[in-house]
Tab-separated table of C-alpha atoms in Angstrom:
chain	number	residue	atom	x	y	z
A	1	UNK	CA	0.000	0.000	0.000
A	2	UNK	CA	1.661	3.163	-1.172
A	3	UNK	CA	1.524	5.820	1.582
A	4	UNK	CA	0.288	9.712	0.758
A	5	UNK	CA	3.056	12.509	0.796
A	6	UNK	CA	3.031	15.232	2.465
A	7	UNK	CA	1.629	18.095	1.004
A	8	UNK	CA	4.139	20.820	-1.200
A	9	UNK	CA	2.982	24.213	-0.007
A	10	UNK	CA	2.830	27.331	-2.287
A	11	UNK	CA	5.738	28.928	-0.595
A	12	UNK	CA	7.530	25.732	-1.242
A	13	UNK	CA	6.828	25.197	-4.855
A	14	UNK	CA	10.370	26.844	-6.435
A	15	UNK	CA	12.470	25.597	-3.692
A	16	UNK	CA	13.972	22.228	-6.069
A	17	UNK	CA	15.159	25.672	-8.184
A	18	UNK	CA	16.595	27.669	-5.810
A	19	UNK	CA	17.073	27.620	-2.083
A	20	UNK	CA	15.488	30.637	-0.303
A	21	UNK	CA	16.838	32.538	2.720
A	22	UNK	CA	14.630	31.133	5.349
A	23	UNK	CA	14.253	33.555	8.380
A	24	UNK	CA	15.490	32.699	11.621
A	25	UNK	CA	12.036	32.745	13.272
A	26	UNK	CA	9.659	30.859	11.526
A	27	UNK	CA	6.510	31.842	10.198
A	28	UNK	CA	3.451	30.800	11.544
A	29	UNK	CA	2.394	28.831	8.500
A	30	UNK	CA	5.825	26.992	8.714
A	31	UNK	CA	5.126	25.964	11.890
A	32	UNK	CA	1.797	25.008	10.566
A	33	UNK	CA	3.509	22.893	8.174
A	34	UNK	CA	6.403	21.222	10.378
A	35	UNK	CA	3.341	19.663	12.920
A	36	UNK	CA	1.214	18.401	10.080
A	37	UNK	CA	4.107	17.039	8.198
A	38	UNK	CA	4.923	14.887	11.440
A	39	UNK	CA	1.697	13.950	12.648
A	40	UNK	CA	0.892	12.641	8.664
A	41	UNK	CA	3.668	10.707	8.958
A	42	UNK	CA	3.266	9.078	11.976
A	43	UNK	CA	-0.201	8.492	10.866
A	44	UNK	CA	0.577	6.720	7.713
A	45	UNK	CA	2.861	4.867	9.182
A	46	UNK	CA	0.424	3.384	11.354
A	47	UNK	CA	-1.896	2.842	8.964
A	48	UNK	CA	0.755	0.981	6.487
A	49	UNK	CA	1.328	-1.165	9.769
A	50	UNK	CA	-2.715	-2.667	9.950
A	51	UNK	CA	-3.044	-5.085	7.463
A	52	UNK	CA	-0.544	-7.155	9.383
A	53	UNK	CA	-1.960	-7.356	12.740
A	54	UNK	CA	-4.497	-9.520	14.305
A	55	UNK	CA	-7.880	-8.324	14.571
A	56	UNK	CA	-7.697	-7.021	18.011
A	57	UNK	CA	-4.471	-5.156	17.576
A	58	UNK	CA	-5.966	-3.947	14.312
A	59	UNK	CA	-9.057	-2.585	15.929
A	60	UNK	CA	-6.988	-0.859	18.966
A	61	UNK	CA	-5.094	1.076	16.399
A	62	UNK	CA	-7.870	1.976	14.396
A	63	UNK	CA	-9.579	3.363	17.984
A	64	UNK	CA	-6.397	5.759	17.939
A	65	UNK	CA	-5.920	6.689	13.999
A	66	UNK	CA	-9.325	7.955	13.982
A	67	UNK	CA	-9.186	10.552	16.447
A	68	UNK	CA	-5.910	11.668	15.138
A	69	UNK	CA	-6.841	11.885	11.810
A	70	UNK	CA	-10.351	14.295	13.062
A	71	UNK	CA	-7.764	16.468	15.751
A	72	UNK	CA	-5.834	16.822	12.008
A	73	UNK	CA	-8.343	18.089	10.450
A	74	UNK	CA	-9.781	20.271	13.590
A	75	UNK	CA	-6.188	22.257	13.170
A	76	UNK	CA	-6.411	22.887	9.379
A	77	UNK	CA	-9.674	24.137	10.157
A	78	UNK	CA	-8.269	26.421	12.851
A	79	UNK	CA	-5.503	27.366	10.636
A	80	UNK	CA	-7.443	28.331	7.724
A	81	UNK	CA	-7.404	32.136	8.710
A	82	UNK	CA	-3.572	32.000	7.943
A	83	UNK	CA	-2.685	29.871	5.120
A	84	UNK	CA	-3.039	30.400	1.471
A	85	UNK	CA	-5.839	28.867	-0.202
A	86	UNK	CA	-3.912	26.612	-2.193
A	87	UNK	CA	-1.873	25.120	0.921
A	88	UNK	CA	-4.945	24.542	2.371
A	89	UNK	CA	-6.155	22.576	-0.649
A	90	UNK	CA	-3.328	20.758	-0.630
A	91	UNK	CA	-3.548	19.772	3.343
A	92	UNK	CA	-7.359	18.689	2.680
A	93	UNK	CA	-5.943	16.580	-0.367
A	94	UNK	CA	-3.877	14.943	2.378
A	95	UNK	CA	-6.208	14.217	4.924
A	96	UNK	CA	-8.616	12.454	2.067
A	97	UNK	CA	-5.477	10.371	1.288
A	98	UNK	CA	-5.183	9.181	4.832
A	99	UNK	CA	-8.939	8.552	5.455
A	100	UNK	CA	-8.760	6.580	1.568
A	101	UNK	CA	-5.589	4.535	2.842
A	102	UNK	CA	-7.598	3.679	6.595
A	103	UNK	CA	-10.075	2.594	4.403
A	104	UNK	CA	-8.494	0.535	2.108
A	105	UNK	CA	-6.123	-0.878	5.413
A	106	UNK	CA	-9.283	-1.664	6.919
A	107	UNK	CA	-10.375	-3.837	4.359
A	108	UNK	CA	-7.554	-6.285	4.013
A	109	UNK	CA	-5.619	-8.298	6.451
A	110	UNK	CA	-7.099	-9.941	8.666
A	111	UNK	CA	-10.224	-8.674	11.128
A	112	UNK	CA	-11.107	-6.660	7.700
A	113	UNK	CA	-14.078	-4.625	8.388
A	114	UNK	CA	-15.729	-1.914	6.209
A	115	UNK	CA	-16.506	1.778	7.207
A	116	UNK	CA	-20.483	1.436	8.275
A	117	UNK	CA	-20.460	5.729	6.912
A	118	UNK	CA	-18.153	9.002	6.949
A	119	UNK	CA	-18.920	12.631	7.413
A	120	UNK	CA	-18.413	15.544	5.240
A	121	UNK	CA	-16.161	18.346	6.253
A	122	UNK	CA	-18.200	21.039	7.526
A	123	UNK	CA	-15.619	23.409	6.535
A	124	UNK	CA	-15.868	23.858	2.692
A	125	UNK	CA	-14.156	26.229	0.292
A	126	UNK	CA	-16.258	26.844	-2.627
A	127	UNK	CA	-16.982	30.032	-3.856
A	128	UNK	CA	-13.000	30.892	-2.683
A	129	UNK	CA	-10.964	32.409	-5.113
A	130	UNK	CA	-8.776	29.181	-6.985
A	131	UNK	CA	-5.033	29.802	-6.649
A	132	UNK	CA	-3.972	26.716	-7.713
A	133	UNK	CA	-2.024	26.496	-10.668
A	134	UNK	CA	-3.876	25.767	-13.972
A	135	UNK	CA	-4.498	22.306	-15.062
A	136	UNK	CA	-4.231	21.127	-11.274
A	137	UNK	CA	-6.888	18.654	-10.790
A	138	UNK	CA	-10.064	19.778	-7.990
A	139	UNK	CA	-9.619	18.868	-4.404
A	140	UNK	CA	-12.313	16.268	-3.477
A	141	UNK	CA	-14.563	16.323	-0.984
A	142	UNK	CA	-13.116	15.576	2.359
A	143	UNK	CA	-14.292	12.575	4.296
A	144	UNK	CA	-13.492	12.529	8.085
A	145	UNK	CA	-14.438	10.203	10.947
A	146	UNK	CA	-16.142	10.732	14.414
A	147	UNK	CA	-14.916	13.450	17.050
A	148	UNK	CA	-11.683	12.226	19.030
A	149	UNK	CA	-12.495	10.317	22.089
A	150	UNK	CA	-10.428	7.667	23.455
A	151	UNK	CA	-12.446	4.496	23.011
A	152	UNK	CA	-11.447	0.849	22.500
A	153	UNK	CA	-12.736	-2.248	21.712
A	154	UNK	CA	-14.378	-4.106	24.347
A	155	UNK	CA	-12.695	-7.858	23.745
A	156	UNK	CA	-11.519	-10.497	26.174
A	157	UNK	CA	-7.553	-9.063	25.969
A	158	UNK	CA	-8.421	-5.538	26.505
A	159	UNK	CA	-8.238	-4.428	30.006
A	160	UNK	CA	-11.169	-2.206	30.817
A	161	UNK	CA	-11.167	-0.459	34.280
A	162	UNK	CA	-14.204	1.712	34.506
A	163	UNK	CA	-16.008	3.448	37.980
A	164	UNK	CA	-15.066	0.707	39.947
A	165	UNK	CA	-16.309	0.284	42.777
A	166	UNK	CA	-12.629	-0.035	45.126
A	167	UNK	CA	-10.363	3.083	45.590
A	168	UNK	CA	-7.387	0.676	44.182
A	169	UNK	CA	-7.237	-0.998	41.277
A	170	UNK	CA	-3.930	-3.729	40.579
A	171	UNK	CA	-3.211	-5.859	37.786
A	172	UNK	CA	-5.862	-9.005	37.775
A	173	UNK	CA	-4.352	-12.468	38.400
A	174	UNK	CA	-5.826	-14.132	35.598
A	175	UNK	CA	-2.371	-15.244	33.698
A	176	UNK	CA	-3.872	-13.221	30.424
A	177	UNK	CA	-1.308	-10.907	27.972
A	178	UNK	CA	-3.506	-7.867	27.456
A	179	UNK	CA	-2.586	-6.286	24.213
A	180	UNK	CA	-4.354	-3.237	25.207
A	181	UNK	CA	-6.004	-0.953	28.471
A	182	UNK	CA	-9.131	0.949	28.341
A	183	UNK	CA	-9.225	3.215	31.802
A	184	UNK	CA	-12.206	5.566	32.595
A	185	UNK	CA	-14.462	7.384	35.108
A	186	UNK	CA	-11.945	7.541	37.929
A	187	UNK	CA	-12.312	10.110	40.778
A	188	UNK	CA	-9.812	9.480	44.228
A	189	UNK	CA	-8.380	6.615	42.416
A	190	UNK	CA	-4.510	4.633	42.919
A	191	UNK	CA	-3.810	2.827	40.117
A	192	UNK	CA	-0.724	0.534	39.453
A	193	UNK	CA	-0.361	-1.984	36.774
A	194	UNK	CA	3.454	-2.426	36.624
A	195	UNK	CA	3.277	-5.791	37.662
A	196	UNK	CA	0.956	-6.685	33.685
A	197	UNK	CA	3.216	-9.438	32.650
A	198	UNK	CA	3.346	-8.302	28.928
A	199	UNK	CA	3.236	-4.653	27.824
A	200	UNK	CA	0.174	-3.605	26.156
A	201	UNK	CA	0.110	-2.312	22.687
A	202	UNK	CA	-1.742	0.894	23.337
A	203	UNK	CA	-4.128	2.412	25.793
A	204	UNK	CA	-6.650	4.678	25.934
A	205	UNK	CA	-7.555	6.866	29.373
A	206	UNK	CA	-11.065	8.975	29.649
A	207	UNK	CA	-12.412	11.196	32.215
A	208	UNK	CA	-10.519	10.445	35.012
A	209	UNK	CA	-9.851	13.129	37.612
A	210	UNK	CA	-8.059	13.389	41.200
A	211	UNK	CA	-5.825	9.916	40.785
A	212	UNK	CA	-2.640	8.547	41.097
A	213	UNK	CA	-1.924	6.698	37.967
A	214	UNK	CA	1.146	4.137	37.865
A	215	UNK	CA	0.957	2.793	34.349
A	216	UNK	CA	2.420	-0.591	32.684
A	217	UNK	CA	5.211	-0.273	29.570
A	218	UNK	CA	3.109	0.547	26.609
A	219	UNK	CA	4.685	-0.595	23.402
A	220	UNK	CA	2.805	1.828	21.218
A	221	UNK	CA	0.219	4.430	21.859
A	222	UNK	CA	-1.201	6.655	24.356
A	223	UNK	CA	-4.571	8.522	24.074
A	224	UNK	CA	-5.464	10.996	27.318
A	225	UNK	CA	-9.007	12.535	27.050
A	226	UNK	CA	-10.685	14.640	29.409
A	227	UNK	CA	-7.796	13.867	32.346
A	228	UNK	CA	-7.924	16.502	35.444
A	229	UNK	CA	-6.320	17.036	38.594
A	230	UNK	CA	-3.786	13.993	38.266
A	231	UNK	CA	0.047	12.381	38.701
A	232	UNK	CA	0.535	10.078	36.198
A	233	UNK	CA	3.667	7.859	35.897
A	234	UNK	CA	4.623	6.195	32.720
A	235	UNK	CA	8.225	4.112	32.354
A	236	UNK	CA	7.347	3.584	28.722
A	237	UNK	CA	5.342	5.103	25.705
A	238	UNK	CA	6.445	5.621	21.716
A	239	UNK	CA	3.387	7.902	20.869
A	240	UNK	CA	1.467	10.267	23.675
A	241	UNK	CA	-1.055	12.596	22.821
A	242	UNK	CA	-3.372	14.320	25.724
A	243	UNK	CA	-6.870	16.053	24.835
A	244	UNK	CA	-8.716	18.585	26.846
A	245	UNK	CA	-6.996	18.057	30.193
A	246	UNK	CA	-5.588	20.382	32.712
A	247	UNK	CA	-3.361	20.383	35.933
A	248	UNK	CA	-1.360	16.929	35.724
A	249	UNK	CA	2.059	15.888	36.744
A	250	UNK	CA	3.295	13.282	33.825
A	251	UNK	CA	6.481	11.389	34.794
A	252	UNK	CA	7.150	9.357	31.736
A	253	UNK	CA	9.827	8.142	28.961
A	254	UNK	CA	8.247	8.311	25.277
A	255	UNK	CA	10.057	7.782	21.873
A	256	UNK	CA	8.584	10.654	19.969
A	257	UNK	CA	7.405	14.243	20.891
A	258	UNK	CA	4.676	14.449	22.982
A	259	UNK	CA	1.724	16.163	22.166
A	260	UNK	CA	-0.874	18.092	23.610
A	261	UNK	CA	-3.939	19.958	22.678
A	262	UNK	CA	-6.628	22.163	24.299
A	263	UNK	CA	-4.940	21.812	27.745
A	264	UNK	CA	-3.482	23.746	30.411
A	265	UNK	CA	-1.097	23.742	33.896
A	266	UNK	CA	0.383	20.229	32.220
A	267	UNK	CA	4.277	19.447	33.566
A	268	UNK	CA	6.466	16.709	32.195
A	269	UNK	CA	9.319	14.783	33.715
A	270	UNK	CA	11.236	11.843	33.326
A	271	UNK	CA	9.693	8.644	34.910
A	272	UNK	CA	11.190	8.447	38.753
A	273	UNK	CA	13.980	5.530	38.823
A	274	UNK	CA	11.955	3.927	42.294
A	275	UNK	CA	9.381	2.818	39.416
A	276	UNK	CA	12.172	1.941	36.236
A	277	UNK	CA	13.277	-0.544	38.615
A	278	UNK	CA	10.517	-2.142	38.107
A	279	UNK	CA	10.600	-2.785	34.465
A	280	UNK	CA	12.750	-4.874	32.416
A	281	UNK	CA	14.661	-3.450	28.821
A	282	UNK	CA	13.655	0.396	28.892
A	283	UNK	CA	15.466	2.590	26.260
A	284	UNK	CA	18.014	4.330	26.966
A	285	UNK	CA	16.965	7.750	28.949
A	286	UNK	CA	19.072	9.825	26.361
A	287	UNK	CA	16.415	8.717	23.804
A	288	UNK	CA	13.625	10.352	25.829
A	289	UNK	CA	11.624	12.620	24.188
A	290	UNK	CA	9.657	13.681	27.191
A	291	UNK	CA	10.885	17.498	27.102
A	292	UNK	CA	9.739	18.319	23.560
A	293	UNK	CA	6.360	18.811	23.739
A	294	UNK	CA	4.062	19.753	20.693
A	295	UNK	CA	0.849	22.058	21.591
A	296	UNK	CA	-1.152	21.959	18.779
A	297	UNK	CA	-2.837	24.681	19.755
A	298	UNK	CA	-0.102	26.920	20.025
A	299	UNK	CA	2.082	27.761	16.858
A	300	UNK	CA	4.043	31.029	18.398
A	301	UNK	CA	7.196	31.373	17.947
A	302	UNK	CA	7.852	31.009	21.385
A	303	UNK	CA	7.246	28.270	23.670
A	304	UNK	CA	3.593	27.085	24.831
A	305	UNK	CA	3.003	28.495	28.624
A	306	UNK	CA	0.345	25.354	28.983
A	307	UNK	CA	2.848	22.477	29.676
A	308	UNK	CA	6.506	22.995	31.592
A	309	UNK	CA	8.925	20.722	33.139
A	310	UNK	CA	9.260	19.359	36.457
A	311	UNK	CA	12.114	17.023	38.118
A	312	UNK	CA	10.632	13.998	39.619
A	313	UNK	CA	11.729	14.478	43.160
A	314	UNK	CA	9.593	17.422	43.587
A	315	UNK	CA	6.718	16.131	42.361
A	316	UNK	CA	7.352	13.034	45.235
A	317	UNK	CA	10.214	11.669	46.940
A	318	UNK	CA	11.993	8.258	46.238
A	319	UNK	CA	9.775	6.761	49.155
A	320	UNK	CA	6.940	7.725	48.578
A	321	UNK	CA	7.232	6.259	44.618
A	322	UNK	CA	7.945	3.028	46.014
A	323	UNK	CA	5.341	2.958	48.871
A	324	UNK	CA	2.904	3.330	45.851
A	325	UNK	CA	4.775	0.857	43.872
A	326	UNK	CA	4.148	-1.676	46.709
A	327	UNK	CA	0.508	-0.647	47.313
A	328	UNK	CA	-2.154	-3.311	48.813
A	329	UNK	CA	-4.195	-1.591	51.211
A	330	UNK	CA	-7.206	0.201	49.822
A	331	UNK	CA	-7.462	1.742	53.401
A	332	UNK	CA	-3.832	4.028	52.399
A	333	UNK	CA	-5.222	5.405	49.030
A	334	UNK	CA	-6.675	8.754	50.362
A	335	UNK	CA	-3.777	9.372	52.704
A	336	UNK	CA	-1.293	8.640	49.702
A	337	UNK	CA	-3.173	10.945	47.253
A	338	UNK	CA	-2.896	13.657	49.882
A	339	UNK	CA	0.535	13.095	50.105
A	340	UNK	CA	1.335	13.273	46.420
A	341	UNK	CA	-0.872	16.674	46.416
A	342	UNK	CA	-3.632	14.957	44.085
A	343	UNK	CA	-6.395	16.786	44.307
A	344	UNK	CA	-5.372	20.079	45.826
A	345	UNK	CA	-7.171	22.959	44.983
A	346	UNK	CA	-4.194	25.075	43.853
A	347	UNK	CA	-2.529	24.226	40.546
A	348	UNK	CA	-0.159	21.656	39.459
C-alpha cells in the first residue's frame, strides 16, 4: 500500500530551483507545516502497519488513527485564517489520502471490516478564489471520521477499568497478555499496573480526575481525554497525545514528541527511577523525548506556557514512589493521594 506525501505548499513550490533565505524565526504557517508534516507521517505509518496485525491489535489502532486523523483536520480548520488557499487545498488533499488509505487498510488483512459511513467536512471552500495552478486537478470532498475520544474495543484481551467500585485498582491475576487498556471514570483513584506481565500495545484513558496513575510499559500508543487534577507515571510510551486536560504531573519516557492539545497547567518529567526498577529493557533515557512537547494549539514562535517541566523528586520523593509501587491496602489510598498533592485545589 503506497503511503500519501506530504503536502508541497505554495511557498515551497520553487524551492527544487533555488534555495530561499529562510528567516530565523519561523513563520506561523511553517510551523503550521512542520506539525502536520509529522503527525501525517506518523499516521501513515500506522496505517501501512494494519493489514498485518491480528484483529484485536488492528481494531486498537484503528480506535487511535481515527481521532488523530479528526484532531488533524480540527487544526487545518483552525488554521485556515492564515494559510493560502492553495496550501490549504493541498492539506485537505492529504487528509482524504489518509482517510482513503484507513479505508483501504481496513479492508484487508485480517479482522477486515468496512466503514459502516463518513462525514463531510463542515468546513468547505467553494466560492474561494482558486489559486492553484492551472491544469491542477479539484480537491475532493473531504471525508473525516467521528470526534476524538479515546475508546477501545471491548474484547476479552483488553483491560477495561471503569467506575469501579474499590479506591485501588492492581493488575488481575488471571495469567492473560492484554494487548491493550481501556481506563475511565476515575475520581480518588490509585492505580498501578506495573506488575501486567506483557506490555500492552496501546491504551486509551477517559475522564478520570483526582488519581494517582502508575501505568504498565506501553509498546505503542497513548490517548489521554478529558484527564484533570492527576500524577501520572509512565516508564514507557512511543506515541502520547493528551486532549482537553488540565493540571497533571506526567512522569514518563516516550520515543517521539509528545503532544498536547486544548490543555493547560500540564508538567512533564522523566519517569522516577523507584518505578524503572521495576521494568525490564527500557530505552536508553538519552532517547527520551519527554521534554519536547508539541501544543497543537499553540504555533508562536515562542514556547507554549500550557505544559513545563518538572524534576521527579519534587513532584514526590523516592519513598513515597515506592510505597505506591508496593501498594495493597485500599485503606492508604486517600492518605497517599494527599501526600502526592492529588487533588489540591491550587494548581499543578
Amino acid at each position: 500500500m503506497s503511503e500519501p506525501h506530504p503536502p508541497k505548499l505554495s511557498s515551497q513550490k520553487d524551492e527544487e530551483d533555488e534555495a530561499p533565505v529562510r528567516p530565523a524565526t519561523p513563520t506561523i504557517q511553517q510551523q503550521f507545516f512542520t506539525l502536520f508534516q509529522q503527525e501525517h507521517t506518523q499516521l501513515s505509518s500506522q496505517i501501512a502497519t494494519l493489514p498485518t496485525l491480528s484483529p484485536t491489535e488492528k481494531s486498537a489502532l484503528i480506535a487511535e488513527i481515527l481521532p488523530s486523523i479528526a484532531s488533524l483536520s480540527s487544526q487545518l480548520n483552525d488554521a485556515t485564517s492564515y494559510l493560502p488557499l492553495y496550501d490549504q487545498r493541498q492539506y485537505l488533499s492529504q487528509i482524504k489520502a489518509l482517510n482513503d488509505s484507513l479505508a483501504k487498510a481496513r479492508s484487508t488483512g485480517s479482522g477486515a471490516t468496512k466503514p459502516k459511513f463518513s462525514f463531510k467536512s463542515k468546513k468547505t471552500l467553494e466560492g474561494a478564489r482558486d489559486l492553484r495552478p492551472a491544469g491542477a486537478p479539484s480537491p475532493a470532498s473531504v471525508s473525516t471520521p467521528a470526534p476524538k475520544t479515546a475508546s477501545l474495543p471491548l474484547q476479552t484481551d483488553v483491560l477495561t477499568i471503569s467506575a469501579p467500585s474499590s479506591k485501588l485498582s492492581l493488575p488481575p491475576n488471571d495469567g492473560k497478555d492484554y494487548t491493550a487498556l481501556y481506563l475511565s471514570n476515575l475520581t480518588g483513584h490509585v492505580l498501578n499496573l506495573l506488575a501486567l506481565p506483557t506490555p500492552p500495545s496501546t491504551a486509551a484513558l477517559k475522564d478520570i480526575t483526582s488519581s494517582l496513575l502508575i501505568l504498565p510499559p506501553i509498546n505503542g500508543p497513548v490517548h489521554f481525554t478529558n484527564i484533570h487534577d492527576c500524577v501520572i507515571a509512565l516508564p514507557l510510551v512511543r506515541q502520547l497525545r493528551l486532549h482537553d486536560s488540565s493540571n497533571l504531573k506526567i512522569l514518563l519516557w516516550c520515543g517521539s514528541q509528545p503532544i498536547v492539545e486544548g490543555v493547560k497547567g500540564i508538567q512533564f518529567g522523566r519517569c522516577p527511577s523507584a518505578l524503572k526498577k521495576h521494568v525490564k529493557d527500557l530505552p536508553d533515557e538519552a532517547l527520551n523525548k519527554y521534554d519536547q512537547v508539541q501544543d497543537f494549539k499553540w504555533l508562536k514562535a515562542e514556547k507554549s506556557p500550557n505544559w513545563d517541566l518538572v524534576d521527579e523528586e519534587i513532584v514526590a520523593p523516592t519513598q513515597l514512589w515506592e510505597e505506591a509501587a508496593a501498594l495493597k491496602d485500599e485503606g492508604r489510598c486517600s492518605g497517599l493521594l494527599e501526600e502526592f498533592g492529588v487533588g489540591a485545589d491550587e494548581e499543578i
